[in-house]
Each structure stands twice: as structure tokens, then as C-alpha cells.
């Protein structure tokens, strides 16, 4: 029996699109947290709608809670991120799981532990911006439900 290390965990990101790097972070969080929240960051100029990204995550990780955080503040304002997070969640998470440089400060301001997962991206060497720039080349880093979005988009562009 696997006893979670933390009662609550959080993975925050754009998930634009969710890929196997996110999958590694989320799988780690699901193993270590009794309850996991995935927080999808939304800005008005995002090329992929937050509702679609949230739907993908709900489909891929049905045991996690998925919420959207509307970013209406300067992205460099650490305290605004924490306020927005706390406005979205019922309480601060016990742990924040990420592979990002901002994770230490963000977790500290939340009063959470930061669990770093593959920060050097050796296990899954890809970024969402690489995928958006050339989806076909990075298809193997996408789950089929996410790949279908890009396949449809490419098909429509060829017409």
C-alpha cells in the first residue's frame, strides 16, 4: 500500500499543450500526494483555449482536480501568483511539484514544499513551445487526445 507523503499537492502550468514532461511531473505528484490539483494558467492571448487544456487534463488525470487560474496580473509578480493561487484553491497545498526555476520561490511563498521533478529535462527533453512550433516532430511526446487537436489543425491548414 502506497501512503502519500503529502496530503495535498499542486502542479501549476500553462499545459499548452500537456505533454509527457507534464505527465512525469503529474505522475510523481499523484504518487506522493493524497489529493492533487492541476492549475491551468490562462491569459487572453493564449493560442490554445484554457477550457480545452483543462478538458485534456481531466480526461488524462481523472483523479486530479483541475482548475483554471486567470492571469490578470504581471507574470513577474510572485506575490500576485500566490494570491491568485490561494483565491483559486481552498487552502495552500502541502507540496508544489514542478521542473521549473520559479518552483522554489512559489512554494516558499505558499508555505509549501517544492518537489523538483526532472528539472534538467533529461527524462523528457521537450517543451510545449517546441511542440507548438512543430507538432509533428514531437508527436511522440503527446497523448493521442492531444495529438488529435494538432492533427486536425494541420489538416485544416492544408485545405
Coordinates of C-alpha atoms in Angstrom, one line a residue:
X1 CA 0.0 0.0 0.0
X2 CA 1.4 3.4 -1.0
X3 CA 1.0 6.0 1.7
X4 CA 1.2 9.5 0.3
X5 CA 4.0 11.8 1.5
X6 CA 1.7 14.8 1.3
X7 CA -2.0 15.3 1.9
X8 CA -2.3 17.8 -0.9
X9 CA -0.3 18.6 -4.0
X10 CA -0.3 21.2 -6.8
X11 CA 1.0 21.3 -10.3
X12 CA 0.6 24.7 -11.9
X13 CA 1.3 25.5 -15.6
X14 CA 0.1 26.5 -18.9
X15 CA -0.1 22.9 -20.2
X16 CA -0.1 24.4 -23.7
X17 CA -0.2 21.6 -24.7
X18 CA 0.1 19.0 -21.9
X19 CA 3.0 16.6 -22.9
X20 CA 5.0 13.8 -21.5
X21 CA 7.1 16.2 -19.4
X22 CA 4.0 17.3 -17.7
X23 CA 3.0 13.7 -17.4
X24 CA 6.2 12.9 -15.5
X25 CA 5.6 15.7 -13.0
X26 CA 1.9 14.8 -12.6
X27 CA 2.6 11.1 -12.2
X28 CA 5.2 11.9 -9.5
X29 CA 2.7 14.2 -7.8
X30 CA -0.1 11.6 -7.9
X31 CA 2.2 9.1 -6.2
X32 CA 3.2 11.5 -3.5
X33 CA 0.0 13.5 -2.8
X34 CA -3.3 12.2 -1.5
X35 CA -5.1 14.8 -3.4
X36 CA -3.7 16.6 -6.5
X37 CA -4.8 19.9 -8.1
X38 CA -3.8 20.8 -11.6
X39 CA -3.9 24.6 -12.1
X40 CA -4.1 25.7 -15.7
X41 CA -2.9 29.2 -16.2
X42 CA -4.9 31.3 -18.7
X43 CA -4.0 34.5 -20.5
X44 CA -6.3 36.2 -23.1
X45 CA -3.7 35.7 -25.9
X46 CA -3.1 32.0 -25.3
X47 CA -3.0 30.1 -28.6
X48 CA -4.9 27.1 -27.1
X49 CA -8.0 27.7 -25.0
X50 CA -7.7 27.1 -21.3
X51 CA -11.0 25.1 -21.3
X52 CA -9.6 22.7 -23.9
X53 CA -6.4 22.3 -21.9
X54 CA -8.4 21.7 -18.8
X55 CA -10.6 19.1 -20.6
X56 CA -7.5 17.3 -21.7
X57 CA -6.1 17.2 -18.2
X58 CA -9.5 16.0 -16.7
X59 CA -9.5 13.2 -19.3
X60 CA -5.9 12.2 -18.7
X61 CA -6.0 12.5 -14.9
X62 CA -9.5 11.9 -13.7
X63 CA -8.4 11.5 -10.0
X64 CA -7.0 15.1 -10.0
X65 CA -8.9 18.3 -9.6
X66 CA -8.4 20.7 -12.5
X67 CA -9.0 24.4 -12.1
X68 CA -8.2 27.5 -14.3
X69 CA -6.3 30.4 -12.9
X70 CA -6.9 33.6 -14.8
X71 CA -3.7 35.6 -15.1
X72 CA -4.7 39.2 -14.9
X73 CA -1.5 40.5 -13.2
X74 CA 2.1 40.9 -14.3
X75 CA 3.6 37.4 -14.7
X76 CA 6.7 38.6 -12.8
X77 CA 4.8 39.4 -9.6
X78 CA 5.5 36.4 -7.3
X79 CA 3.1 37.6 -4.6
X80 CA 0.3 38.1 -7.2
X81 CA 0.8 34.4 -8.3
X82 CA 0.4 33.3 -4.7
X83 CA -2.7 35.5 -4.1
X84 CA -4.3 34.2 -7.3
X85 CA -3.4 30.6 -6.4
X86 CA -4.9 31.0 -2.9
X87 CA -8.0 32.6 -4.4
X88 CA -8.5 29.6 -6.6
X89 CA -7.7 26.8 -4.1
X90 CA -9.4 26.1 -0.8
X91 CA -6.1 26.1 1.1
X92 CA -2.3 26.2 0.3
X93 CA -1.1 22.8 -0.9
X94 CA 1.4 20.8 1.2
X95 CA 3.6 20.4 -1.9
X96 CA 4.2 22.1 -5.2
X97 CA 5.6 19.7 -7.9
X98 CA 7.5 21.3 -10.8
X99 CA 10.5 21.2 -13.0
X100 CA 10.7 25.0 -13.2
X101 CA 13.1 27.6 -11.7
X102 CA 10.2 29.5 -10.2
X103 CA 9.1 26.5 -8.1
X104 CA 11.3 27.2 -5.1
X105 CA 10.1 30.8 -4.6
X106 CA 6.5 30.0 -5.4
X107 CA 6.3 27.1 -3.0
X108 CA 8.1 29.1 -0.3
X109 CA 5.6 32.0 -0.6
X110 CA 2.7 29.4 -0.4
X111 CA 4.2 27.8 2.7
X112 CA 4.6 24.6 0.7
X113 CA 7.4 22.1 0.0
X114 CA 8.8 22.2 -3.5
X115 CA 9.3 18.8 -5.1
X116 CA 11.6 19.2 -8.1
X117 CA 11.0 16.7 -10.9
X118 CA 13.5 16.3 -13.8
X119 CA 14.5 20.0 -13.8
X120 CA 17.2 19.3 -16.4
X121 CA 14.6 17.7 -18.6
X122 CA 16.8 14.6 -19.1
X123 CA 13.9 12.1 -18.9
X124 CA 11.6 14.1 -21.2
X125 CA 13.6 16.6 -23.3
X126 CA 10.8 18.7 -24.8
X127 CA 8.9 21.9 -24.1
X128 CA 5.4 23.0 -25.1
X129 CA 6.8 25.8 -27.2
X130 CA 8.8 23.2 -29.2
X131 CA 5.7 21.2 -29.7
X132 CA 3.6 24.2 -30.8
X133 CA 6.3 25.2 -33.3
X134 CA 6.5 21.7 -34.9
X135 CA 3.8 19.3 -33.5
X136 CA 4.5 16.5 -36.0
X137 CA 8.2 16.3 -35.0
X138 CA 7.3 16.0 -31.3
X139 CA 4.1 13.9 -31.7
X140 CA 5.7 11.1 -29.6
X141 CA 5.6 13.4 -26.6
X142 CA 1.8 13.8 -26.8
X143 CA -1.1 11.6 -25.7
X144 CA -3.4 10.7 -28.5
X145 CA -6.2 13.0 -27.4
X146 CA -3.8 16.0 -27.5
X147 CA -2.3 14.9 -30.8
X148 CA -5.7 14.8 -32.4
X149 CA -6.0 18.6 -31.9
X150 CA -2.8 19.2 -33.7
X151 CA -3.6 16.7 -36.5
X152 CA -6.9 18.4 -37.1
X153 CA -5.3 21.8 -37.1
X154 CA -2.6 20.7 -39.6
X155 CA -5.3 19.1 -41.8
X156 CA -7.3 22.3 -41.8
X157 CA -4.2 24.3 -42.7
X158 CA -3.5 22.1 -45.8
X159 CA -7.0 22.7 -47.2

